[in-house]
Amino acid sequence: MTYKNILIEQSEAILTISINRPDKLNALNKATLEELNHVILEAKNNKTIRVIIITGSGIKAFVAGADISEFANYDNLQGANLAKQGQTLVFDLIQNLTKPVIAAVNGFALGGGLELAMAAHFRVASSHAKMGLPEVSLGLIPGYGGTQRLGQIVGRGKALEMILSASMISADEALKYGLVNYVVEQADLLDFCKKLAAKIAGNSSSAIAAAITAVNANFESGKNGFDEEVKQFGACFGTPDFKEGTSAFLEKRKARFA
Ligand code: COA
């Protein structure tokens, strides 16, 4: 597939995906969501990729939301389908991906942009980034998981304040609320994320997959996270990485994971 709306670059085990519609502040149109779905599925099946970074092209925006021009004339059914398809194709796919996804928030992350960042496993922001869910100012609500994930990350009160006021918060405020893990200078953002990614990539990928599955279970209805942890913990004992990791420790050498 030739990508028109995203750029991809692989360096060792790290795949960087840049949403590339800078003249539209990287707004997520249907074509971009389809490309994201495609590249993420490819990355999922590519053993040489161990960590994914998602960012936006240019210095102004990560993603300024879903592309408003595409849905301005939608009716109720089309609106519901837009949310359902987007959630399935991209946002849930990212959250449930068992390879870590880091959002490098390089500017405005609004609406679907913040929802994309929140679907990632964690977020790093540049110091000038601004984040918010402005949908109620458009007569809408967040539809790509924002009403659920924001509360899970920052707590219900702050999530409701942000959603109901439609206001943006600064990177430093986002750090204070735990919405992002770090704030760094724009020029350092990708290097910082790549260093974090490289540290993660050196660990056991099967254990990382098990950890993501166990942590996510806490947020899935009908699942008992503690039971999932027991299941995943047990499954680790049958993996080559467990043999290698424990042998390496006992032999006082660095583990070499496949
Ligand atoms: N959907 C479609 N187009 C968008 C967009 C979106 N979510 N966000 C920005 N754009 C487009 C603008 O229409 C403009 O296109 P044009 O040059 O063809 O007119 C271009 O990106 C630049 O945006 P502009 O508004 O001129 O930049 P700004 O610096 O004045 O303002 C923002 C930046 C982010 C504050 C402003 O673009 C904005 O509020 N965007 C919408 C945010 C939003 O509501 N997102 C949730 C959508 S559900």
PDB file of C-alpha atoms and ligand atoms in Angstrom:
ATOM      1  CA  MET A   1       0.000   0.000   0.000  1.00  0.00           C
ATOM      2  CA  THR A   2       1.265   3.476  -0.841  1.00  0.00           C
ATOM      3  CA  TYR A   3       0.628   5.908   1.965  1.00  0.00           C
ATOM      4  CA  LYS A   4      -0.510   9.435   1.106  1.00  0.00           C
ATOM      5  CA  ASN A   5      -1.349  10.767   4.558  1.00  0.00           C
ATOM      6  CA  ILE A   6       1.305   9.228   6.765  1.00  0.00           C
ATOM      7  CA  LEU A   7       5.085   8.899   6.691  1.00  0.00           C
ATOM      8  CA  ILE A   8       6.834   5.861   8.108  1.00  0.00           C
ATOM      9  CA  GLU A   9      10.427   5.376   9.114  1.00  0.00           C
ATOM     10  CA  GLN A  10      11.987   2.330  10.746  1.00  0.00           C
ATOM     11  CA  SER A  11      15.215   2.661  12.667  1.00  0.00           C
ATOM     12  CA  GLU A  12      16.369  -0.645  14.176  1.00  0.00           C
ATOM     13  CA  ALA A  13      13.376  -1.997  16.121  1.00  0.00           C
ATOM     14  CA  ILE A  14      11.480   1.313  16.276  1.00  0.00           C
ATOM     15  CA  LEU A  15       8.837   2.335  13.756  1.00  0.00           C
ATOM     16  CA  THR A  16       7.940   6.034  13.673  1.00  0.00           C
ATOM     17  CA  ILE A  17       4.618   6.922  12.064  1.00  0.00           C
ATOM     18  CA  SER A  18       4.034  10.615  11.294  1.00  0.00           C
ATOM     19  CA  ILE A  19       0.554  11.809  10.388  1.00  0.00           C
ATOM     20  CA  ASN A  20       1.322  13.985   7.410  1.00  0.00           C
ATOM     21  CA  ARG A  21      -1.381  16.507   6.513  1.00  0.00           C
ATOM     22  CA  PRO A  22       0.315  19.603   7.929  1.00  0.00           C
ATOM     23  CA  ASP A  23      -1.814  22.060   5.931  1.00  0.00           C
ATOM     24  CA  LYS A  24      -4.864  20.578   7.722  1.00  0.00           C
ATOM     25  CA  LEU A  25      -3.015  20.366  11.040  1.00  0.00           C
ATOM     26  CA  ASN A  26      -2.886  16.588  10.514  1.00  0.00           C
ATOM     27  CA  ALA A  27      -6.660  16.231  10.953  1.00  0.00           C
ATOM     28  CA  LEU A  28      -7.773  12.607  10.747  1.00  0.00           C
ATOM     29  CA  ASN A  29      -9.811  12.003   7.629  1.00  0.00           C
ATOM     30  CA  LYS A  30     -11.111   8.575   6.605  1.00  0.00           C
ATOM     31  CA  ALA A  31      -8.153   7.896   4.327  1.00  0.00           C
ATOM     32  CA  THR A  32      -5.682   8.636   7.140  1.00  0.00           C
ATOM     33  CA  LEU A  33      -7.507   6.299   9.522  1.00  0.00           C
ATOM     34  CA  GLU A  34      -7.418   3.541   6.886  1.00  0.00           C
ATOM     35  CA  GLU A  35      -3.694   4.061   6.362  1.00  0.00           C
ATOM     36  CA  LEU A  36      -3.097   4.013  10.111  1.00  0.00           C
ATOM     37  CA  ASN A  37      -5.040   0.768  10.393  1.00  0.00           C
ATOM     38  CA  HIS A  38      -2.985  -0.757   7.595  1.00  0.00           C
ATOM     39  CA  VAL A  39       0.425   0.309   8.870  1.00  0.00           C
ATOM     40  CA  ILE A  40      -0.344  -0.765  12.429  1.00  0.00           C
ATOM     41  CA  LEU A  41      -1.498  -4.219  11.312  1.00  0.00           C
ATOM     42  CA  GLU A  42       1.678  -4.546   9.241  1.00  0.00           C
ATOM     43  CA  ALA A  43       3.790  -3.496  12.220  1.00  0.00           C
ATOM     44  CA  LYS A  44       1.949  -5.985  14.418  1.00  0.00           C
ATOM     45  CA  ASN A  45       3.035  -8.827  12.122  1.00  0.00           C
ATOM     46  CA  ASN A  46       6.568  -7.561  11.510  1.00  0.00           C
ATOM     47  CA  LYS A  47       8.936  -9.235  13.974  1.00  0.00           C
ATOM     48  CA  THR A  48      11.644  -6.619  13.369  1.00  0.00           C
ATOM     49  CA  ILE A  49       9.414  -3.899  14.873  1.00  0.00           C
ATOM     50  CA  ARG A  50       9.241  -3.878  18.671  1.00  0.00           C
ATOM     51  CA  VAL A  51       8.018  -0.357  19.521  1.00  0.00           C
ATOM     52  CA  ILE A  52       5.949   2.202  17.600  1.00  0.00           C
ATOM     53  CA  ILE A  53       6.054   5.983  17.951  1.00  0.00           C
ATOM     54  CA  ILE A  54       3.162   8.038  16.577  1.00  0.00           C
ATOM     55  CA  THR A  55       3.668  11.752  15.966  1.00  0.00           C
ATOM     56  CA  GLY A  56       2.496  14.561  13.683  1.00  0.00           C
ATOM     57  CA  SER A  57       4.364  16.203  10.813  1.00  0.00           C
ATOM     58  CA  GLY A  58       5.466  19.783  11.263  1.00  0.00           C
ATOM     59  CA  ILE A  59       5.872  21.724  14.461  1.00  0.00           C
ATOM     60  CA  LYS A  60       2.343  23.007  14.961  1.00  0.00           C
ATOM     61  CA  ALA A  61       0.114  19.982  15.387  1.00  0.00           C
ATOM     62  CA  PHE A  62       0.131  16.390  16.501  1.00  0.00           C
ATOM     63  CA  VAL A  63      -3.437  15.994  15.211  1.00  0.00           C
ATOM     64  CA  ALA A  64      -6.054  18.781  15.429  1.00  0.00           C
ATOM     65  CA  GLY A  65      -8.931  16.316  15.523  1.00  0.00           C
ATOM     66  CA  ALA A  66     -11.134  14.350  13.209  1.00  0.00           C
ATOM     67  CA  ASP A  67     -11.528  16.086   9.851  1.00  0.00           C
ATOM     68  CA  ILE A  68     -14.569  18.271  10.459  1.00  0.00           C
ATOM     69  CA  SER A  69     -15.098  18.900   6.735  1.00  0.00           C
ATOM     70  CA  GLU A  70     -15.778  15.183   6.175  1.00  0.00           C
ATOM     71  CA  PHE A  71     -18.599  14.744   8.667  1.00  0.00           C
ATOM     72  CA  ALA A  72     -20.265  18.170   8.762  1.00  0.00           C
ATOM     73  CA  ASN A  73     -23.292  16.824   6.793  1.00  0.00           C
ATOM     74  CA  TYR A  74     -23.606  13.422   8.467  1.00  0.00           C
ATOM     75  CA  ASP A  75     -26.875  12.172  10.009  1.00  0.00           C
ATOM     76  CA  ASN A  76     -27.232  10.154  13.248  1.00  0.00           C
ATOM     77  CA  LEU A  77     -26.503   6.803  11.672  1.00  0.00           C
ATOM     78  CA  GLN A  78     -23.478   8.033   9.762  1.00  0.00           C
ATOM     79  CA  GLY A  79     -22.238   9.690  12.950  1.00  0.00           C
ATOM     80  CA  ALA A  80     -22.542   6.463  14.943  1.00  0.00           C
ATOM     81  CA  ASN A  81     -20.796   4.529  12.155  1.00  0.00           C
ATOM     82  CA  LEU A  82     -17.977   7.083  12.048  1.00  0.00           C
ATOM     83  CA  ALA A  83     -17.296   6.572  15.751  1.00  0.00           C
ATOM     84  CA  LYS A  84     -17.658   2.781  15.624  1.00  0.00           C
ATOM     85  CA  GLN A  85     -15.430   2.364  12.577  1.00  0.00           C
ATOM     86  CA  GLY A  86     -12.757   4.712  13.880  1.00  0.00           C
ATOM     87  CA  GLN A  87     -12.709   3.021  17.270  1.00  0.00           C
ATOM     88  CA  THR A  88     -12.402  -0.442  15.735  1.00  0.00           C
ATOM     89  CA  LEU A  89      -9.978   0.420  12.919  1.00  0.00           C
ATOM     90  CA  VAL A  90      -7.506   2.502  14.871  1.00  0.00           C
ATOM     91  CA  PHE A  91      -8.125   3.481  18.479  1.00  0.00           C
ATOM     92  CA  ASP A  92      -8.968   0.080  20.000  1.00  0.00           C
ATOM     93  CA  LEU A  93      -6.419  -1.531  17.710  1.00  0.00           C
ATOM     94  CA  ILE A  94      -3.679   0.676  19.186  1.00  0.00           C
ATOM     95  CA  GLN A  95      -4.756   0.248  22.796  1.00  0.00           C
ATOM     96  CA  ASN A  96      -4.888  -3.534  22.418  1.00  0.00           C
ATOM     97  CA  LEU A  97      -1.725  -3.837  20.371  1.00  0.00           C
ATOM     98  CA  THR A  98       0.769  -5.938  22.293  1.00  0.00           C
ATOM     99  CA  LYS A  99       3.666  -3.891  20.942  1.00  0.00           C
ATOM    100  CA  PRO A 100       4.110  -0.638  22.869  1.00  0.00           C
ATOM    101  CA  VAL A 101       2.889   2.532  21.178  1.00  0.00           C
ATOM    102  CA  ILE A 102       4.234   5.904  22.360  1.00  0.00           C
ATOM    103  CA  ALA A 103       2.501   9.128  21.304  1.00  0.00           C
ATOM    104  CA  ALA A 104       5.007  11.943  20.710  1.00  0.00           C
ATOM    105  CA  VAL A 105       2.675  14.915  21.052  1.00  0.00           C
ATOM    106  CA  ASN A 106       4.422  17.633  19.059  1.00  0.00           C
ATOM    107  CA  GLY A 107       1.724  20.331  19.098  1.00  0.00           C
ATOM    108  CA  PHE A 108      -2.079  20.591  19.118  1.00  0.00           C
ATOM    109  CA  ALA A 109      -3.685  17.293  20.151  1.00  0.00           C
ATOM    110  CA  LEU A 110      -7.370  18.076  19.982  1.00  0.00           C
ATOM    111  CA  GLY A 111     -10.468  15.912  19.742  1.00  0.00           C
ATOM    112  CA  GLY A 112      -9.546  12.805  17.760  1.00  0.00           C
ATOM    113  CA  GLY A 113      -5.904  13.865  18.106  1.00  0.00           C
ATOM    114  CA  LEU A 114      -5.967  13.642  21.884  1.00  0.00           C
ATOM    115  CA  GLU A 115      -8.026  10.458  21.552  1.00  0.00           C
ATOM    116  CA  LEU A 116      -5.286   9.007  19.350  1.00  0.00           C
ATOM    117  CA  ALA A 117      -2.643   9.991  21.893  1.00  0.00           C
ATOM    118  CA  MET A 118      -4.749   8.463  24.681  1.00  0.00           C
ATOM    119  CA  ALA A 119      -5.141   5.172  22.795  1.00  0.00           C
ATOM    120  CA  ALA A 120      -1.332   4.917  22.800  1.00  0.00           C
ATOM    121  CA  HIS A 121       0.220   3.183  25.800  1.00  0.00           C
ATOM    122  CA  PHE A 122       1.718   6.431  27.040  1.00  0.00           C
ATOM    123  CA  ARG A 123       2.441   9.972  25.921  1.00  0.00           C
ATOM    124  CA  VAL A 124       5.350  12.429  25.807  1.00  0.00           C
ATOM    125  CA  ALA A 125       4.627  16.072  24.923  1.00  0.00           C
ATOM    126  CA  SER A 126       6.677  18.934  23.616  1.00  0.00           C
ATOM    127  CA  SER A 127       6.580  22.004  25.827  1.00  0.00           C
ATOM    128  CA  HIS A 128       4.350  23.998  23.457  1.00  0.00           C
ATOM    129  CA  ALA A 129       1.779  21.204  22.933  1.00  0.00           C
ATOM    130  CA  LYS A 130      -1.843  21.920  23.750  1.00  0.00           C
ATOM    131  CA  MET A 131      -4.407  19.241  24.484  1.00  0.00           C
ATOM    132  CA  GLY A 132      -8.167  19.189  24.719  1.00  0.00           C
ATOM    133  CA  LEU A 133     -11.454  17.621  23.701  1.00  0.00           C
ATOM    134  CA  PRO A 134     -13.319  20.558  22.099  1.00  0.00           C
ATOM    135  CA  GLU A 135     -16.196  18.495  20.651  1.00  0.00           C
ATOM    136  CA  VAL A 136     -18.993  20.063  22.743  1.00  0.00           C
ATOM    137  CA  SER A 137     -18.106  23.399  21.149  1.00  0.00           C
ATOM    138  CA  LEU A 138     -19.133  21.751  17.851  1.00  0.00           C
ATOM    139  CA  GLY A 139     -22.362  20.261  19.221  1.00  0.00           C
ATOM    140  CA  LEU A 140     -20.706  16.852  19.513  1.00  0.00           C
ATOM    141  CA  ILE A 141     -19.050  14.643  22.079  1.00  0.00           C
ATOM    142  CA  PRO A 142     -15.755  12.777  21.705  1.00  0.00           C
ATOM    143  CA  GLY A 143     -16.425   9.630  19.643  1.00  0.00           C
ATOM    144  CA  TYR A 144     -13.088   7.878  19.376  1.00  0.00           C
ATOM    145  CA  GLY A 145     -13.002   6.681  22.982  1.00  0.00           C
ATOM    146  CA  GLY A 146     -12.311  10.066  24.581  1.00  0.00           C
ATOM    147  CA  THR A 147     -15.218   9.967  27.028  1.00  0.00           C
ATOM    148  CA  GLN A 148     -13.827   6.707  28.406  1.00  0.00           C
ATOM    149  CA  ARG A 149     -10.054   7.005  28.179  1.00  0.00           C
ATOM    150  CA  LEU A 150      -9.695  10.561  29.505  1.00  0.00           C
ATOM    151  CA  GLY A 151     -11.399   9.613  32.782  1.00  0.00           C
ATOM    152  CA  GLN A 152      -9.284   6.465  33.020  1.00  0.00           C
ATOM    153  CA  ILE A 153      -6.109   8.525  32.689  1.00  0.00           C
ATOM    154  CA  VAL A 154      -6.798  11.778  34.571  1.00  0.00           C
ATOM    155  CA  GLY A 155      -9.804  10.837  36.734  1.00  0.00           C
ATOM    156  CA  ARG A 156     -13.496  11.583  36.267  1.00  0.00           C
ATOM    157  CA  GLY A 157     -13.577  15.135  37.620  1.00  0.00           C
ATOM    158  CA  LYS A 158     -10.768  16.528  35.483  1.00  0.00           C
ATOM    159  CA  ALA A 159     -12.059  14.598  32.447  1.00  0.00           C
ATOM    160  CA  LEU A 160     -15.519  16.071  32.838  1.00  0.00           C
ATOM    161  CA  GLU A 161     -14.091  19.560  33.313  1.00  0.00           C
ATOM    162  CA  MET A 162     -12.014  19.240  30.138  1.00  0.00           C
ATOM    163  CA  ILE A 163     -14.841  17.719  28.079  1.00  0.00           C
ATOM    164  CA  LEU A 164     -17.591  20.075  29.289  1.00  0.00           C
ATOM    165  CA  SER A 165     -15.512  23.247  29.058  1.00  0.00           C
ATOM    166  CA  ALA A 166     -13.982  22.250  25.682  1.00  0.00           C
ATOM    167  CA  SER A 167     -10.871  24.064  26.814  1.00  0.00           C
ATOM    168  CA  MET A 168      -7.268  23.247  26.018  1.00  0.00           C
ATOM    169  CA  ILE A 169      -4.626  22.553  28.616  1.00  0.00           C
ATOM    170  CA  SER A 170      -0.897  23.182  28.319  1.00  0.00           C
ATOM    171  CA  ALA A 171       1.739  20.473  28.261  1.00  0.00           C
ATOM    172  CA  ASP A 172       2.729  21.331  31.846  1.00  0.00           C
ATOM    173  CA  GLU A 173      -0.872  20.997  33.036  1.00  0.00           C
ATOM    174  CA  ALA A 174      -1.145  17.685  31.167  1.00  0.00           C
ATOM    175  CA  LEU A 175       1.973  16.523  33.007  1.00  0.00           C
ATOM    176  CA  LYS A 176       0.428  17.535  36.325  1.00  0.00           C
ATOM    177  CA  TYR A 177      -2.705  15.487  35.610  1.00  0.00           C
ATOM    178  CA  GLY A 178      -0.782  12.449  34.380  1.00  0.00           C
ATOM    179  CA  LEU A 179      -2.076  12.830  30.840  1.00  0.00           C
ATOM    180  CA  VAL A 180       1.514  12.868  29.578  1.00  0.00           C
ATOM    181  CA  ASN A 181       4.508  11.191  31.208  1.00  0.00           C
ATOM    182  CA  TYR A 182       7.114  13.795  30.242  1.00  0.00           C
ATOM    183  CA  VAL A 183       7.359  17.276  28.743  1.00  0.00           C
ATOM    184  CA  VAL A 184      10.466  17.988  26.675  1.00  0.00           C
ATOM    185  CA  GLU A 185      11.601  20.673  24.276  1.00  0.00           C
ATOM    186  CA  GLN A 186      10.230  20.277  20.758  1.00  0.00           C
ATOM    187  CA  ALA A 187      13.702  19.753  19.276  1.00  0.00           C
ATOM    188  CA  ASP A 188      14.337  16.858  21.669  1.00  0.00           C
ATOM    189  CA  LEU A 189      10.929  15.180  21.454  1.00  0.00           C
ATOM    190  CA  LEU A 190      11.613  12.425  18.933  1.00  0.00           C
ATOM    191  CA  ASP A 191      15.080  11.618  20.269  1.00  0.00           C
ATOM    192  CA  PHE A 192      13.654  11.402  23.776  1.00  0.00           C
ATOM    193  CA  CYS A 193      10.875   9.054  22.617  1.00  0.00           C
ATOM    194  CA  LYS A 194      13.323   6.955  20.614  1.00  0.00           C
ATOM    195  CA  LYS A 195      15.573   6.536  23.651  1.00  0.00           C
ATOM    196  CA  LEU A 196      12.585   5.399  25.723  1.00  0.00           C
ATOM    197  CA  ALA A 197      11.532   3.091  22.894  1.00  0.00           C
ATOM    198  CA  ALA A 198      15.037   1.609  22.646  1.00  0.00           C
ATOM    199  CA  LYS A 199      15.038   0.876  26.378  1.00  0.00           C
ATOM    200  CA  ILE A 200      11.713  -0.921  26.020  1.00  0.00           C
ATOM    201  CA  ALA A 201      12.866  -2.752  22.873  1.00  0.00           C
ATOM    202  CA  GLY A 202      15.751  -4.320  24.805  1.00  0.00           C
ATOM    203  CA  ASN A 203      13.327  -6.203  27.069  1.00  0.00           C
ATOM    204  CA  SER A 204      11.433  -9.402  26.359  1.00  0.00           C
ATOM    205  CA  SER A 205       8.775  -8.748  23.729  1.00  0.00           C
ATOM    206  CA  SER A 206       6.669 -11.705  24.895  1.00  0.00           C
ATOM    207  CA  ALA A 207       6.738 -10.401  28.484  1.00  0.00           C
ATOM    208  CA  ILE A 208       5.890  -6.892  27.258  1.00  0.00           C
ATOM    209  CA  ALA A 209       2.906  -8.276  25.346  1.00  0.00           C
ATOM    210  CA  ALA A 210       1.762 -10.155  28.460  1.00  0.00           C
ATOM    211  CA  ALA A 211       2.153  -7.011  30.598  1.00  0.00           C
ATOM    212  CA  ILE A 212       0.084  -4.873  28.204  1.00  0.00           C
ATOM    213  CA  THR A 213      -2.653  -7.530  28.098  1.00  0.00           C
ATOM    214  CA  ALA A 214      -2.750  -7.765  31.898  1.00  0.00           C
ATOM    215  CA  VAL A 215      -2.747  -3.981  32.465  1.00  0.00           C
ATOM    216  CA  ASN A 216      -5.432  -3.419  29.811  1.00  0.00           C
ATOM    217  CA  ALA A 217      -7.656  -6.089  31.388  1.00  0.00           C
ATOM    218  CA  ASN A 218      -8.385  -3.664  34.222  1.00  0.00           C
ATOM    219  CA  PHE A 219     -10.147  -1.406  31.709  1.00  0.00           C
ATOM    220  CA  GLU A 220     -12.156  -4.065  29.892  1.00  0.00           C
ATOM    221  CA  SER A 221     -15.695  -4.752  31.000  1.00  0.00           C
ATOM    222  CA  GLY A 222     -16.326  -8.295  32.132  1.00  0.00           C
ATOM    223  CA  LYS A 223     -12.640  -9.001  32.718  1.00  0.00           C
ATOM    224  CA  ASN A 224     -10.940  -9.575  36.033  1.00  0.00           C
ATOM    225  CA  GLY A 225      -7.507  -7.992  35.780  1.00  0.00           C
ATOM    226  CA  PHE A 226      -6.057 -10.075  38.612  1.00  0.00           C
ATOM    227  CA  ASP A 227      -7.193 -13.297  36.905  1.00  0.00           C
ATOM    228  CA  GLU A 228      -5.704 -12.075  33.623  1.00  0.00           C
ATOM    229  CA  GLU A 229      -2.450 -11.310  35.424  1.00  0.00           C
ATOM    230  CA  VAL A 230      -2.310 -14.863  36.812  1.00  0.00           C
ATOM    231  CA  LYS A 231      -2.964 -16.246  33.309  1.00  0.00           C
ATOM    232  CA  GLN A 232      -0.336 -14.058  31.638  1.00  0.00           C
ATOM    233  CA  PHE A 233       2.186 -14.622  34.440  1.00  0.00           C
ATOM    234  CA  GLY A 234       1.812 -18.389  34.052  1.00  0.00           C
ATOM    235  CA  ALA A 235       2.102 -18.205  30.273  1.00  0.00           C
ATOM    236  CA  CYS A 236       5.439 -16.350  30.586  1.00  0.00           C
ATOM    237  CA  PHE A 237       6.967 -19.481  32.136  1.00  0.00           C
ATOM    238  CA  GLY A 238       6.514 -21.330  28.850  1.00  0.00           C
ATOM    239  CA  THR A 239       8.346 -18.766  26.709  1.00  0.00           C
ATOM    240  CA  PRO A 240      11.912 -18.854  25.347  1.00  0.00           C
ATOM    241  CA  ASP A 241      12.340 -15.304  26.708  1.00  0.00           C
ATOM    242  CA  PHE A 242      11.731 -16.564  30.244  1.00  0.00           C
ATOM    243  CA  LYS A 243      14.401 -19.237  29.817  1.00  0.00           C
ATOM    244  CA  GLU A 244      16.817 -16.696  28.342  1.00  0.00           C
ATOM    245  CA  GLY A 245      16.066 -13.943  30.871  1.00  0.00           C
ATOM    246  CA  THR A 246      16.435 -16.165  33.936  1.00  0.00           C
ATOM    247  CA  SER A 247      19.481 -18.022  32.531  1.00  0.00           C
ATOM    248  CA  ALA A 248      21.183 -14.720  31.716  1.00  0.00           C
ATOM    249  CA  PHE A 249      20.584 -13.468  35.256  1.00  0.00           C
ATOM    250  CA  LEU A 250      22.002 -16.648  36.823  1.00  0.00           C
ATOM    251  CA  GLU A 251      24.970 -16.641  34.433  1.00  0.00           C
ATOM    252  CA  LYS A 252      25.589 -12.941  35.204  1.00  0.00           C
ATOM    253  CA  ARG A 253      25.299 -11.848  31.582  1.00  0.00           C
ATOM    254  CA  LYS A 254      22.974  -9.583  29.635  1.00  0.00           C
ATOM    255  CA  ALA A 255      19.906 -11.338  28.222  1.00  0.00           C
ATOM    256  CA  ARG A 256      19.663 -11.642  24.449  1.00  0.00           C
ATOM    257  CA  PHE A 257      15.989 -11.812  23.607  1.00  0.00           C
ATOM    258  CA  ALA A 258      14.924 -13.089  20.186  1.00  0.00           C
TER     259      ALA A 258
HETATM  260  N1  COA B   1     -10.696  19.292  10.649  1.00  0.00           N
HETATM  261  C1  COA B   1     -10.510  19.799   9.425  1.00  0.00           C
HETATM  262  N2  COA B   1      -9.671  20.795   9.158  1.00  0.00           N
HETATM  263  C2  COA B   1      -8.951  21.291  10.179  1.00  0.00           C
HETATM  264  C3  COA B   1      -9.091  20.816  11.492  1.00  0.00           C
HETATM  265  C4  COA B   1     -10.009  19.749  11.712  1.00  0.00           C
HETATM  266  N3  COA B   1     -10.198  19.217  12.916  1.00  0.00           N
HETATM  267  N4  COA B   1      -8.276  21.527  12.296  1.00  0.00           N
HETATM  268  C5  COA B   1      -7.648  22.415  11.509  1.00  0.00           C
HETATM  269  N5  COA B   1      -8.051  22.268  10.237  1.00  0.00           N
HETATM  270  C6  COA B   1      -7.630  23.053   9.056  1.00  0.00           C
HETATM  271  C7  COA B   1      -8.263  24.412   9.020  1.00  0.00           C
HETATM  272  O1  COA B   1      -9.579  24.341   8.473  1.00  0.00           O
HETATM  273  C8  COA B   1      -7.299  25.160   8.134  1.00  0.00           C
HETATM  274  O2  COA B   1      -7.520  24.771   6.794  1.00  0.00           O
HETATM  275  P1  COA B   1      -7.581  25.894   5.618  1.00  0.00           P
HETATM  276  O3  COA B   1      -6.218  26.543   5.653  1.00  0.00           O
HETATM  277  O4  COA B   1      -7.824  25.096   4.392  1.00  0.00           O
HETATM  278  O5  COA B   1      -8.667  26.823   6.014  1.00  0.00           O
HETATM  279  C9  COA B   1      -5.957  24.578   8.551  1.00  0.00           C
HETATM  280  O6  COA B   1      -6.235  23.322   9.150  1.00  0.00           O
HETATM  281  C10 COA B   1      -5.205  25.428   9.554  1.00  0.00           C
HETATM  282  O7  COA B   1      -6.054  25.632  10.671  1.00  0.00           O
HETATM  283  P2  COA B   1      -6.405  27.067  11.279  1.00  0.00           P
HETATM  284  O8  COA B   1      -7.708  26.955  12.022  1.00  0.00           O
HETATM  285  O9  COA B   1      -6.334  28.111  10.203  1.00  0.00           O
HETATM  286  O10 COA B   1      -5.187  27.272  12.269  1.00  0.00           O
HETATM  287  P3  COA B   1      -5.158  28.186  13.582  1.00  0.00           P
HETATM  288  O11 COA B   1      -3.740  28.287  13.990  1.00  0.00           O
HETATM  289  O12 COA B   1      -5.905  29.450  13.361  1.00  0.00           O
HETATM  290  O13 COA B   1      -5.975  27.359  14.699  1.00  0.00           O
HETATM  291  C11 COA B   1      -6.633  25.365  15.888  1.00  0.00           C
HETATM  292  C12 COA B   1      -5.498  26.119  15.153  1.00  0.00           C
HETATM  293  C13 COA B   1      -6.121  23.971  16.220  1.00  0.00           C
HETATM  294  C14 COA B   1      -6.982  26.092  17.186  1.00  0.00           C
HETATM  295  C15 COA B   1      -7.857  25.295  14.970  1.00  0.00           C
HETATM  296  O14 COA B   1      -7.465  24.787  13.704  1.00  0.00           O
HETATM  297  C16 COA B   1      -8.976  24.433  15.478  1.00  0.00           C
HETATM  298  O15 COA B   1      -9.692  24.801  16.385  1.00  0.00           O
HETATM  299  N6  COA B   1      -9.175  23.240  14.856  1.00  0.00           N
HETATM  300  C17 COA B   1     -10.276  22.357  15.148  1.00  0.00           C
HETATM  301  C18 COA B   1     -10.068  21.662  16.477  1.00  0.00           C
HETATM  302  C19 COA B   1     -11.259  20.781  16.796  1.00  0.00           C
HETATM  303  O16 COA B   1     -12.351  21.242  17.054  1.00  0.00           O
HETATM  304  N7  COA B   1     -11.026  19.465  16.792  1.00  0.00           N
HETATM  305  C20 COA B   1     -12.020  18.499  17.115  1.00  0.00           C
HETATM  306  C21 COA B   1     -12.680  17.991  15.896  1.00  0.00           C
HETATM  307  S1  COA B   1     -13.926  16.791  16.303  1.00  0.00           S
END
